PDB file of N, CA and C in Angstrom:
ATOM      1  N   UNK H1364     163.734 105.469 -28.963  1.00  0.00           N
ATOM      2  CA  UNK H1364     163.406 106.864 -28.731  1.00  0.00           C
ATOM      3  C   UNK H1364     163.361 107.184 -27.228  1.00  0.00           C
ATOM      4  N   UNK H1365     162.704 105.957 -26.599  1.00  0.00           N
ATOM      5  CA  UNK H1365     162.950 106.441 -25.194  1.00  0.00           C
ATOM      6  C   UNK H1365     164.279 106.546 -24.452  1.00  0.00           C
ATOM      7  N   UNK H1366     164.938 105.806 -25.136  1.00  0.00           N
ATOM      8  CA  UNK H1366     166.248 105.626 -24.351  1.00  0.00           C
ATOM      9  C   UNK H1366     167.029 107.240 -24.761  1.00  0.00           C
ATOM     10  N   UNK H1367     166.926 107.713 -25.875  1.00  0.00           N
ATOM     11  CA  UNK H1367     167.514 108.839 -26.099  1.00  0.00           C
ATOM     12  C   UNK H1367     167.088 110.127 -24.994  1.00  0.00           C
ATOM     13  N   UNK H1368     165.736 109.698 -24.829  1.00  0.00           N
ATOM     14  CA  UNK H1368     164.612 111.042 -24.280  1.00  0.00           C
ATOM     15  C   UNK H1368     165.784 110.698 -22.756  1.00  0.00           C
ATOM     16  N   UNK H1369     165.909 109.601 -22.255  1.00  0.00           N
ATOM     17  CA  UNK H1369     166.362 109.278 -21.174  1.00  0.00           C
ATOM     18  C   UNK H1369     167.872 110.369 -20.914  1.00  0.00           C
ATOM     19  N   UNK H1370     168.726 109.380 -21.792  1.00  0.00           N
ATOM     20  CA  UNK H1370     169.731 109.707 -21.785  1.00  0.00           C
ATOM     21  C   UNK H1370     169.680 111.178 -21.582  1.00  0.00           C
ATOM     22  N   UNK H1371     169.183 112.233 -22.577  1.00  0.00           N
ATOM     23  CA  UNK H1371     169.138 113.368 -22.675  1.00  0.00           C
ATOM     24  C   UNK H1371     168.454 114.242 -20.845  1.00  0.00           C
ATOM     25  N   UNK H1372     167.968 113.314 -20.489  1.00  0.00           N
ATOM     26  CA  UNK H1372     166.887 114.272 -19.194  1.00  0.00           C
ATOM     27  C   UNK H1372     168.297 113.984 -18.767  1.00  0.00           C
ATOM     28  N   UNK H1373     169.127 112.867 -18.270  1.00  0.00           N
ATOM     29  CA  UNK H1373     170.245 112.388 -17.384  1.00  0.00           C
ATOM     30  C   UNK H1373     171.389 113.424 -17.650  1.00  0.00           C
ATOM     31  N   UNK H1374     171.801 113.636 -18.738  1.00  0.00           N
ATOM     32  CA  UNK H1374     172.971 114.851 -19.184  1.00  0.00           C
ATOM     33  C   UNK H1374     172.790 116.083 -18.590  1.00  0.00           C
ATOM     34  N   UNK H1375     171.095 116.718 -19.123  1.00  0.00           N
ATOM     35  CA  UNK H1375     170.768 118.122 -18.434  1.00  0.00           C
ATOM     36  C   UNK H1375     171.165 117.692 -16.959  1.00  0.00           C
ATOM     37  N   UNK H1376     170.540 117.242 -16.346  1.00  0.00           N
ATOM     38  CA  UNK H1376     170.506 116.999 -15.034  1.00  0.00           C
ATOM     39  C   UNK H1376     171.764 116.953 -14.285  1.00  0.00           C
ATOM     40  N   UNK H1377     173.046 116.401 -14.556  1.00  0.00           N
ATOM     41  CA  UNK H1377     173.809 116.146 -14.410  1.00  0.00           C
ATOM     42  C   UNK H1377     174.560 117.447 -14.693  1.00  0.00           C
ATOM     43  N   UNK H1378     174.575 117.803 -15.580  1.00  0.00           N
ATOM     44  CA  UNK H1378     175.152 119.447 -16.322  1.00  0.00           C
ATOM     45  C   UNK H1378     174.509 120.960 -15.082  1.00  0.00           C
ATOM     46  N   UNK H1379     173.550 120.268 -14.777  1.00  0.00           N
ATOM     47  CA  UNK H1379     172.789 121.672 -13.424  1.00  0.00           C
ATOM     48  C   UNK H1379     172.959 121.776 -12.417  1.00  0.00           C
ATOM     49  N   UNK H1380     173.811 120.360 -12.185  1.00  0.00           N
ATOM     50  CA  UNK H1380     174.218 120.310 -10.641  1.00  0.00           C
ATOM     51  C   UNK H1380     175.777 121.001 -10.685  1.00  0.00           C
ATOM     52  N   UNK H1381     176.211 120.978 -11.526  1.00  0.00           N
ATOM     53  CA  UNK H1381     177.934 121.278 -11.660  1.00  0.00           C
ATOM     54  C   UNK H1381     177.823 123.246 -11.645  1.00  0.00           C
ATOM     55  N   UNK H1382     178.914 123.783 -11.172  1.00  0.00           N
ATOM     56  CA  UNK H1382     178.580 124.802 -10.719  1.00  0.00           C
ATOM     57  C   UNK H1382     180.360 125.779 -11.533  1.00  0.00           C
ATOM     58  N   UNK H1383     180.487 126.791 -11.463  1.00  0.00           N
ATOM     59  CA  UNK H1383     181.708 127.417 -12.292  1.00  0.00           C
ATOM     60  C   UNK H1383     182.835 127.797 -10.869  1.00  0.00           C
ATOM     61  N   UNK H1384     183.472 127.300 -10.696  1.00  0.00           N
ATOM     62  CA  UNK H1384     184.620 128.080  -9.619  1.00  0.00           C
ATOM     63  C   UNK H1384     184.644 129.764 -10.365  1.00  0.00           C
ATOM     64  N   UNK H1385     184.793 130.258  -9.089  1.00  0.00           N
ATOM     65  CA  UNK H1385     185.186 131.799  -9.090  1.00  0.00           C
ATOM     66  C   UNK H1385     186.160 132.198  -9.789  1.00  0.00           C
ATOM     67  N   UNK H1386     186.732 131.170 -10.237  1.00  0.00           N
ATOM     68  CA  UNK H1386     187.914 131.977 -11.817  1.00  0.00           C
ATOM     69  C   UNK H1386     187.698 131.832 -13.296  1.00  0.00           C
ATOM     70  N   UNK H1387     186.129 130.849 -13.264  1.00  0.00           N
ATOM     71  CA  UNK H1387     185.693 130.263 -14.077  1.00  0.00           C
ATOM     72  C   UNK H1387     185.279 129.329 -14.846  1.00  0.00           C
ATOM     73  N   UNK H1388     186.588 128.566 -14.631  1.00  0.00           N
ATOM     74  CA  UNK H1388     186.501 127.297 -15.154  1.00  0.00           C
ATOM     75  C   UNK H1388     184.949 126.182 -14.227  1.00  0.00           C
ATOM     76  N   UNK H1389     184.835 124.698 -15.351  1.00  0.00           N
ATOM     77  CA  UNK H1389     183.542 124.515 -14.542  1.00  0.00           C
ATOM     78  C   UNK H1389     183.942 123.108 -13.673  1.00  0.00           C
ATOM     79  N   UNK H1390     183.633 122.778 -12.129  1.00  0.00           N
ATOM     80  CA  UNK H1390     183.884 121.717 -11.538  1.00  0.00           C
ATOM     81  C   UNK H1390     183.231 120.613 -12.501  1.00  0.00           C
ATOM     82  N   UNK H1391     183.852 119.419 -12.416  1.00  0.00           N
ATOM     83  CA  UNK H1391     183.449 117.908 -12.743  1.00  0.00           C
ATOM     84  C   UNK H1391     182.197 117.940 -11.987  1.00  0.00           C
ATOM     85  N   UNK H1392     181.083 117.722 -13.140  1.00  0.00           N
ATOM     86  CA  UNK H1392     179.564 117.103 -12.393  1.00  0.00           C
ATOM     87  C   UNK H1392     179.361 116.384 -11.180  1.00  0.00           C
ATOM     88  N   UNK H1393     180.343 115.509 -11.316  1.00  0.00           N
ATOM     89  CA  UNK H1393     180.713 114.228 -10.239  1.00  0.00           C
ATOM     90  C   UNK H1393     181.103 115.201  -8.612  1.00  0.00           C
ATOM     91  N   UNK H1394     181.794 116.105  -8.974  1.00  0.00           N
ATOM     92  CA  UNK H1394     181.942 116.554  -7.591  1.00  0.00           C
ATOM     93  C   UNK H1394     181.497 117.706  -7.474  1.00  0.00           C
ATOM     94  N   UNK H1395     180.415 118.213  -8.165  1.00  0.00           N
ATOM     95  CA  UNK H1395     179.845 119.428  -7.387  1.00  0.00           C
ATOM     96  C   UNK H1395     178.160 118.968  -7.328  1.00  0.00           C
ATOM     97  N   UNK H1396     177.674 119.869  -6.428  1.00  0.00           N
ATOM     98  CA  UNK H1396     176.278 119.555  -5.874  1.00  0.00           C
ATOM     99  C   UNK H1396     176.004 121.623  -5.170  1.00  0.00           C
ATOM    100  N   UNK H1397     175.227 121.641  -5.890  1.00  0.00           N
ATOM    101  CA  UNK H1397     174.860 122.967  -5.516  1.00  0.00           C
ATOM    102  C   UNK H1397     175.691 124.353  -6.540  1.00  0.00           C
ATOM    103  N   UNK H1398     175.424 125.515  -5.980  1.00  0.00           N
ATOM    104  CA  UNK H1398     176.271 126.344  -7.151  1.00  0.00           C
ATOM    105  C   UNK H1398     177.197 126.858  -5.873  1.00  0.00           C
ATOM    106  N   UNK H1399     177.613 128.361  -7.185  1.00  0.00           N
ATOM    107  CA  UNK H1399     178.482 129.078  -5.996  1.00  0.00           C
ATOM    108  C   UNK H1399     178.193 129.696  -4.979  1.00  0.00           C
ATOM    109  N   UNK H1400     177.034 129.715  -4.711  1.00  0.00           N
ATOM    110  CA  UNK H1400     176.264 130.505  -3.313  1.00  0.00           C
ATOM    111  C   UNK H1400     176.819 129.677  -2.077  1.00  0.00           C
ATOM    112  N   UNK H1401     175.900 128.015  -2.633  1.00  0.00           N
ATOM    113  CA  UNK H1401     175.982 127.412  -1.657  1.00  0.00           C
ATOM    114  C   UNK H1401     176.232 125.841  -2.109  1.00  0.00           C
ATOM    115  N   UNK H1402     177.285 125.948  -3.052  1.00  0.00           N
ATOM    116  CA  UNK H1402     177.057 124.313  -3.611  1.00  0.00           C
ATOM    117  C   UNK H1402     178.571 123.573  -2.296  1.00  0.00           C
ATOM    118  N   UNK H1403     179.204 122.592  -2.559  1.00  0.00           N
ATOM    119  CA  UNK H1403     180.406 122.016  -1.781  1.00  0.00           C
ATOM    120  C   UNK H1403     181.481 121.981  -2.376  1.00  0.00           C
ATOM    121  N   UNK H1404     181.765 123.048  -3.493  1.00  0.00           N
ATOM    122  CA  UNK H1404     183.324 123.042  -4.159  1.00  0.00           C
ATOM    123  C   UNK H1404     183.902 124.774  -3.901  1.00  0.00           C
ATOM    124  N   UNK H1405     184.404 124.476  -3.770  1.00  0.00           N
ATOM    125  CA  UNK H1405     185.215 126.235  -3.953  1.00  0.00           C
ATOM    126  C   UNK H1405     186.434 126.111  -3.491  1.00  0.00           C
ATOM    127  N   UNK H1406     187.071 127.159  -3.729  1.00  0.00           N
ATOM    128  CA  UNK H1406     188.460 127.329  -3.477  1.00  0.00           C
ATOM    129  C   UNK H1406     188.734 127.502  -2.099  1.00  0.00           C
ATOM    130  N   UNK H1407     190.653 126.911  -1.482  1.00  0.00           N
ATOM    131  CA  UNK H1407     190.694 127.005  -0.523  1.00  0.00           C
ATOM    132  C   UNK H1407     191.875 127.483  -0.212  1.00  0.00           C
ATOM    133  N   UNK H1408     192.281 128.084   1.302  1.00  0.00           N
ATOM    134  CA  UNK H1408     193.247 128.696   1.405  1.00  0.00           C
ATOM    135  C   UNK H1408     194.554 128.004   0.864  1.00  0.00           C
ATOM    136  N   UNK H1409     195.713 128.484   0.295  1.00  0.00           N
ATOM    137  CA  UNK H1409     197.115 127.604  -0.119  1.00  0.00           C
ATOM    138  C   UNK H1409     197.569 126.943   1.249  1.00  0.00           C
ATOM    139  N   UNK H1410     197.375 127.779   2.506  1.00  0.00           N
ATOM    140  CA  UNK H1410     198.279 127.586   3.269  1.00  0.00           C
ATOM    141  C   UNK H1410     197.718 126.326   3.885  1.00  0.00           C
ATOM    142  N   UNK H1411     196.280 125.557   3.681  1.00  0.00           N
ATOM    143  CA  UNK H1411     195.610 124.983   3.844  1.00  0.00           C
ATOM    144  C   UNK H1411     196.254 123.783   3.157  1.00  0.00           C
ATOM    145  N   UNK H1412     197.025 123.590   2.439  1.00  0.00           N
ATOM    146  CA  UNK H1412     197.659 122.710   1.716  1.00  0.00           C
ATOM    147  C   UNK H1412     199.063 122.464   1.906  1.00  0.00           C
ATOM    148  N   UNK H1413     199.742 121.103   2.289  1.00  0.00           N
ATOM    149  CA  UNK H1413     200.920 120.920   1.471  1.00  0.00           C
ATOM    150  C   UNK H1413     201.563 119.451   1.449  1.00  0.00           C
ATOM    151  N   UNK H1414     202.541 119.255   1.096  1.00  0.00           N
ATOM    152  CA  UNK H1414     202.544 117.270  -0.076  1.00  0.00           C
ATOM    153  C   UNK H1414     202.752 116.587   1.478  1.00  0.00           C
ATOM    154  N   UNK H1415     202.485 115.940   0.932  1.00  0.00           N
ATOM    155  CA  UNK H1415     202.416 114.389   1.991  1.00  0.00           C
ATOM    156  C   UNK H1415     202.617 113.579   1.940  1.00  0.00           C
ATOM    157  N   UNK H1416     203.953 112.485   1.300  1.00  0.00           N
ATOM    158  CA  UNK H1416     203.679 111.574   1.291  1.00  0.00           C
ATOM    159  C   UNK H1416     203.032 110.616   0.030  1.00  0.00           C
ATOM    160  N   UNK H1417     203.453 111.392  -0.812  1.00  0.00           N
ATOM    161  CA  UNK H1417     202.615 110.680  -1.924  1.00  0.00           C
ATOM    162  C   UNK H1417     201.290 111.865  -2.068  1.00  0.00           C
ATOM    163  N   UNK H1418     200.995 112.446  -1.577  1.00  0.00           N
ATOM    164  CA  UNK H1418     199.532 113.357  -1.898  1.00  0.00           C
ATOM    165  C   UNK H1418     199.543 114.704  -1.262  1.00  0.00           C
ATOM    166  N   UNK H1419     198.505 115.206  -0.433  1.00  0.00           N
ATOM    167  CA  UNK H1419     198.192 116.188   0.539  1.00  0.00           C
ATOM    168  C   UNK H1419     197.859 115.924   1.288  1.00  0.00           C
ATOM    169  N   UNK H1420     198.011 116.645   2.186  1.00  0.00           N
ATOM    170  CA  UNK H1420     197.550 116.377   3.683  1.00  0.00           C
ATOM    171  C   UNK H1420     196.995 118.204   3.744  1.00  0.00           C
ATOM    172  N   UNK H1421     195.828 118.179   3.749  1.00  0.00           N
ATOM    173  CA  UNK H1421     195.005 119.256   3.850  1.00  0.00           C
ATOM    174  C   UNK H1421     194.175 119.123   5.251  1.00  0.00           C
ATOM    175  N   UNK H1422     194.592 120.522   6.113  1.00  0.00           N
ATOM    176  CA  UNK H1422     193.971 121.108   7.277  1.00  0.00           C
ATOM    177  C   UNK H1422     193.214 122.316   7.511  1.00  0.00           C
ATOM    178  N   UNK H1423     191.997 122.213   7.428  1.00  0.00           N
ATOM    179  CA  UNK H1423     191.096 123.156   6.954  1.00  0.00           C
ATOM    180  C   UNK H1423     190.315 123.498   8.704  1.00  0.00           C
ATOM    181  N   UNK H1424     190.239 124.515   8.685  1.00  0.00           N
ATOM    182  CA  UNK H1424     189.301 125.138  10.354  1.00  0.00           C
ATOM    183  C   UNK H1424     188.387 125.973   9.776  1.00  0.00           C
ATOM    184  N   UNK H1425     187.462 125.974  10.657  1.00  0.00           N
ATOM    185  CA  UNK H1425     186.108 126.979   9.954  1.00  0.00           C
ATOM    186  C   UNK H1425     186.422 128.522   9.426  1.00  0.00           C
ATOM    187  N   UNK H1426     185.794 128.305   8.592  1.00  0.00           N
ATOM    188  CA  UNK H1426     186.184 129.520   7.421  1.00  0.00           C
ATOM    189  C   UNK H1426     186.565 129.542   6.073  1.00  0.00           C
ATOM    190  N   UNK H1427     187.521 128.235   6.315  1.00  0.00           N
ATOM    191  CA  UNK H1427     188.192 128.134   5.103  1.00  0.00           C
ATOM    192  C   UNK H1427     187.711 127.383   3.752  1.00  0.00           C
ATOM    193  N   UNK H1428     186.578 126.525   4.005  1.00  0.00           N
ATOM    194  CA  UNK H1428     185.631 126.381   3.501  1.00  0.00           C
ATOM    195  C   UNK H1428     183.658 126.395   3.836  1.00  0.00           C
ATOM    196  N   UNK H1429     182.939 126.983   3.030  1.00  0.00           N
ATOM    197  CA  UNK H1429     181.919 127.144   3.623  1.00  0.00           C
ATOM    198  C   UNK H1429     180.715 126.143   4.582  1.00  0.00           C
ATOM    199  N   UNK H1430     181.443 124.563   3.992  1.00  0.00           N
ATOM    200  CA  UNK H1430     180.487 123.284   4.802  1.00  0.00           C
ATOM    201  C   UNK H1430     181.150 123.558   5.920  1.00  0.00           C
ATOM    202  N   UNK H1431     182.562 123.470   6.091  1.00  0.00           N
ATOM    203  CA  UNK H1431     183.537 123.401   7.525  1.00  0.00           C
ATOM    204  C   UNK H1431     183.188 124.169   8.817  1.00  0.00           C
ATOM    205  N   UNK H1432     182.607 123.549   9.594  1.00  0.00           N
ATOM    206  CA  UNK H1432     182.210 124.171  11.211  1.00  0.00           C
ATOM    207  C   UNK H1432     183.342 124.231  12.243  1.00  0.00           C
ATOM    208  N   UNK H1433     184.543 122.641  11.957  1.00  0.00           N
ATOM    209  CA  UNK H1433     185.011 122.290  12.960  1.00  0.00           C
ATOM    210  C   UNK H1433     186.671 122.302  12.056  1.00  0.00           C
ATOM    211  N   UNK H1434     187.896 121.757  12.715  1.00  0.00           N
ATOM    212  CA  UNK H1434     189.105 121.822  12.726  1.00  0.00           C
ATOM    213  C   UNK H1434     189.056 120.174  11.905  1.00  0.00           C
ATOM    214  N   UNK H1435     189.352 119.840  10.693  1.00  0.00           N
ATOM    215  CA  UNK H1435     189.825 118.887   9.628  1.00  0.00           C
ATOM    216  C   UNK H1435     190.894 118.667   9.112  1.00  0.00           C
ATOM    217  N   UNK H1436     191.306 117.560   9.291  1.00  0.00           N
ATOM    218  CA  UNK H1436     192.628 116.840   8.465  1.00  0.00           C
ATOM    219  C   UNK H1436     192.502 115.788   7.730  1.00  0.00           C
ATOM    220  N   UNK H1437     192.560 116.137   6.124  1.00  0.00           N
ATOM    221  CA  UNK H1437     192.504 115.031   5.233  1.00  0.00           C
ATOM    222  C   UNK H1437     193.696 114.702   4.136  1.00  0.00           C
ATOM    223  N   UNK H1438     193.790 113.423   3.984  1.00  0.00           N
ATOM    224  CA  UNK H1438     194.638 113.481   3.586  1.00  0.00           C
ATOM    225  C   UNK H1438     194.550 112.813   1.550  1.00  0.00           C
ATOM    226  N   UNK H1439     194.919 113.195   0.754  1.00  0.00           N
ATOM    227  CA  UNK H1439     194.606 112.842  -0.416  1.00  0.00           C
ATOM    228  C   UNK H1439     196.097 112.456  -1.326  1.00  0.00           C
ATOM    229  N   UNK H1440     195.751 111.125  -1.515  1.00  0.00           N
ATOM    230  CA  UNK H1440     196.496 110.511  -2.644  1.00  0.00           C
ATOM    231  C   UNK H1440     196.734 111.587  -3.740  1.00  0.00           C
ATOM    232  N   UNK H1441     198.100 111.740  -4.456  1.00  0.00           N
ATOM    233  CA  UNK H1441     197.992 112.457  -5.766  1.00  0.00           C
ATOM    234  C   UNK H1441     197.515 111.953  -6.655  1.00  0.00           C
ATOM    235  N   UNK H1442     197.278 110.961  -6.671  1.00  0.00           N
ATOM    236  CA  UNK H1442     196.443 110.002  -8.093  1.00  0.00           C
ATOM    237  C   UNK H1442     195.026 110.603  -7.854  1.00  0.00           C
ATOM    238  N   UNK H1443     194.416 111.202  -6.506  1.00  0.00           N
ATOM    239  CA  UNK H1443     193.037 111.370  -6.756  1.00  0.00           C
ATOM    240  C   UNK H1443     193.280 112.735  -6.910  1.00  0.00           C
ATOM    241  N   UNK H1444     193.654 113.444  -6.920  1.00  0.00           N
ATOM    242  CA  UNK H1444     193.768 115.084  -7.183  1.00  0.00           C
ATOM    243  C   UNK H1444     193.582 115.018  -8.365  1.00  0.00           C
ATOM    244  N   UNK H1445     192.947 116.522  -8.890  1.00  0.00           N
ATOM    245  CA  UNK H1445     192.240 116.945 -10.137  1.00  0.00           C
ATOM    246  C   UNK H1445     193.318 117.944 -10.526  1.00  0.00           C
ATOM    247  N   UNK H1446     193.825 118.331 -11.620  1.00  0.00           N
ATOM    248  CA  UNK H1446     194.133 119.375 -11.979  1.00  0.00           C
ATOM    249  C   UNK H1446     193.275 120.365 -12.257  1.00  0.00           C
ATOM    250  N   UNK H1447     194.145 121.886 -11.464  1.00  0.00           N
ATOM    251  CA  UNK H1447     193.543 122.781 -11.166  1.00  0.00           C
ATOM    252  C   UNK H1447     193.481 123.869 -12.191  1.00  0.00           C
ATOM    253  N   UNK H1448     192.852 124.125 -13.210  1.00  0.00           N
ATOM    254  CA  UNK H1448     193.471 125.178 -14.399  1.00  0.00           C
ATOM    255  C   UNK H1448     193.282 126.703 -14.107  1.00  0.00           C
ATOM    256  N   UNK H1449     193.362 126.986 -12.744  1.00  0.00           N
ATOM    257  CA  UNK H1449     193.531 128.063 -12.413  1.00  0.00           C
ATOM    258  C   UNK H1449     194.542 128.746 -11.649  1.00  0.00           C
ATOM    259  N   UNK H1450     195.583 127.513 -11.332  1.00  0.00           N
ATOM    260  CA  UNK H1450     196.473 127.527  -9.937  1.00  0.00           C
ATOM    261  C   UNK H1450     196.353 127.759  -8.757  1.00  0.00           C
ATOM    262  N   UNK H1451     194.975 127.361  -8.302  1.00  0.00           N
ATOM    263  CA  UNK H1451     194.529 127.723  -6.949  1.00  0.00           C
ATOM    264  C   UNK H1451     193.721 125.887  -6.479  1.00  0.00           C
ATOM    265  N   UNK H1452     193.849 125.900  -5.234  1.00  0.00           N
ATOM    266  CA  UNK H1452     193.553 124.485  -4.571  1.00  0.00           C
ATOM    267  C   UNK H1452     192.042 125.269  -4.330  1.00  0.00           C
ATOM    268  N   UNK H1453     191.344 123.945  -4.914  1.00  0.00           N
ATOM    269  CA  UNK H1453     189.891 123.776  -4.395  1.00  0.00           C
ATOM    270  C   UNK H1453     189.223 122.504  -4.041  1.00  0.00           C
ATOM    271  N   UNK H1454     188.349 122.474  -3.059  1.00  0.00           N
ATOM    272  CA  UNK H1454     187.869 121.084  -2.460  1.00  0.00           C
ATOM    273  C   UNK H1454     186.327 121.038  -2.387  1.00  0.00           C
ATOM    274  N   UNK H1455     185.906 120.015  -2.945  1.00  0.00           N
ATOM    275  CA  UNK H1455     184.703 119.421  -3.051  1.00  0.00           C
ATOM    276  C   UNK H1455     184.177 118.379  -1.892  1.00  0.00           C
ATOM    277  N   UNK H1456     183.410 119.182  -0.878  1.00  0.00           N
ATOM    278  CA  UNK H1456     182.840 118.043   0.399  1.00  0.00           C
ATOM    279  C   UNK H1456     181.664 117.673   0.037  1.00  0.00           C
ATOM    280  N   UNK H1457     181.232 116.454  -0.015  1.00  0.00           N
ATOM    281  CA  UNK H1457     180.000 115.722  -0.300  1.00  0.00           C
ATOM    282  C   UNK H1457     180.008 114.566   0.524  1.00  0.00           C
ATOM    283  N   UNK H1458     178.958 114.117   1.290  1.00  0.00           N
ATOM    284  CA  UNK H1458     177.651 114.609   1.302  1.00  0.00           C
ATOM    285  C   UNK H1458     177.704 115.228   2.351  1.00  0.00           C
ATOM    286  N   UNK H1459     178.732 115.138   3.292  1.00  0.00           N
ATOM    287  CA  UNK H1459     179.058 116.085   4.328  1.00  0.00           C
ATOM    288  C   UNK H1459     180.279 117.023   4.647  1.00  0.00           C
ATOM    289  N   UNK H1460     180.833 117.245   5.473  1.00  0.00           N
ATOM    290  CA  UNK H1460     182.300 118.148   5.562  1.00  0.00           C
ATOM    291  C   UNK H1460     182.980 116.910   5.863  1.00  0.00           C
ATOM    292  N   UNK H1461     182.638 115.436   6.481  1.00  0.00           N
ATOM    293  CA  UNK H1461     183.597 115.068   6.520  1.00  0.00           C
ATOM    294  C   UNK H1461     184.308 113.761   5.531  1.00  0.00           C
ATOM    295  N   UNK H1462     183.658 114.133   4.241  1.00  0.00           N
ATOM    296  CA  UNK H1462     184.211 113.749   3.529  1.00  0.00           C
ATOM    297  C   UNK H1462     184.603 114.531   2.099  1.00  0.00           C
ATOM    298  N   UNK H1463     185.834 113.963   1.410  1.00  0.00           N
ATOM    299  CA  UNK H1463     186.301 114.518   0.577  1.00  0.00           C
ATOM    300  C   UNK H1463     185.562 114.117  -0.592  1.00  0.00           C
ATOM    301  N   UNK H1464     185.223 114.708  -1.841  1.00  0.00           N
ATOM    302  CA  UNK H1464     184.800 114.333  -3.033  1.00  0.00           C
ATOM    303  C   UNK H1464     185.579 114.353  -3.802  1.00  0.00           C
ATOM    304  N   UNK H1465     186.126 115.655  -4.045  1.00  0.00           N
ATOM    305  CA  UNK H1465     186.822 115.998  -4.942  1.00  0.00           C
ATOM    306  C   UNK H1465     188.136 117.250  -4.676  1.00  0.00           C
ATOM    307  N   UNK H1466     189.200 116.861  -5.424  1.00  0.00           N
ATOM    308  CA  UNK H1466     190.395 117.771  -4.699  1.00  0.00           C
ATOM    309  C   UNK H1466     191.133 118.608  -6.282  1.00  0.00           C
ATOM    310  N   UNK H1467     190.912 119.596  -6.317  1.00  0.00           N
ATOM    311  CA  UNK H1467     191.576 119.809  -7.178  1.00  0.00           C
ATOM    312  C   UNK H1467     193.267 120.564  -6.939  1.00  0.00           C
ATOM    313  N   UNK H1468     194.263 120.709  -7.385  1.00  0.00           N
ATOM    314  CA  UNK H1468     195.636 121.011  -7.178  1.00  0.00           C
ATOM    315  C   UNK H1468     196.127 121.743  -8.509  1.00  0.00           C
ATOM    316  N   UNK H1469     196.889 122.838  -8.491  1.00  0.00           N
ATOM    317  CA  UNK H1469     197.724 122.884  -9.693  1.00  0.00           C
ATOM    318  C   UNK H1469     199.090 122.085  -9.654  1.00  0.00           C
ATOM    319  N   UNK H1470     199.287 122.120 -10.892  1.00  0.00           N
ATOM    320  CA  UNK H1470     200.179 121.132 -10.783  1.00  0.00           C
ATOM    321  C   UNK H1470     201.737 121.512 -10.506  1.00  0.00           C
ATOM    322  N   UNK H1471     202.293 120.339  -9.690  1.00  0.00           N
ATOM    323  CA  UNK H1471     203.481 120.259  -9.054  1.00  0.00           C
ATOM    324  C   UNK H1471     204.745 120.602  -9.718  1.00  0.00           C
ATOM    325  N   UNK H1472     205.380 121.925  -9.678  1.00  0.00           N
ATOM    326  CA  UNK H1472     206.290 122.270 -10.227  1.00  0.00           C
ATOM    327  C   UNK H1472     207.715 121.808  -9.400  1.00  0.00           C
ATOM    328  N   UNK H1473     208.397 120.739  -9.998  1.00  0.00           N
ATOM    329  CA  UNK H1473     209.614 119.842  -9.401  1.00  0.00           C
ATOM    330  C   UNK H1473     210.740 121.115 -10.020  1.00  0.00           C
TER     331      UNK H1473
END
């Protein structure tokens, strides 16, 4: 019984930190922390994006996301990119701006 009571506090908990992108759909628990006011996922400019090499190479300057103070270049494997079910690029910084959590992409029309 306790282990259920457990399990169950761990799910809510996990479920309150995850927050809805602005088109709706809801970020992976794993990479959001906060909501849409002020959590570290939201959408980002396109022009902010493009392939690299096997992934992205994303260059973001203040504005373009709300942690971002300073001028950033990251670069992301396509194996770690999320599909995006909205067609818009969004990025998840945790625990700071200068790291990536989570990348989401729509997907690559060849």
């Amino acid at each position: 019984m306790r282990l259920v009571l457990a399990l169950l506090i761990l799910v809510a908990a996990t479920a309150a930190k995850a927050h809805h992108a602005p088109s709706g759909f809801q970020y992976e628990a794993f990479c959001c922390n906060g909501n849409g006011e002020n959590g570290d996922c939201q959408p980002i400019p396109s022009q902010a994006v493009r392939p690299a090499g096997g992934g992205y190479q994303i260059a973001l300057k203040p504005g373009d996301h709300r942690l971002v103070t300073r001028p950033h270049l990251f670069l992301v494997p396509q194996s770690r990119a999320l599909e995006s079910p909205d067609g818009q690029f969004h990025l998840c910084l945790f625990p700071n701006e200068d790291t990536v959590r989570c990348f989401y992409a729509p997907p690559l029309n060849f």
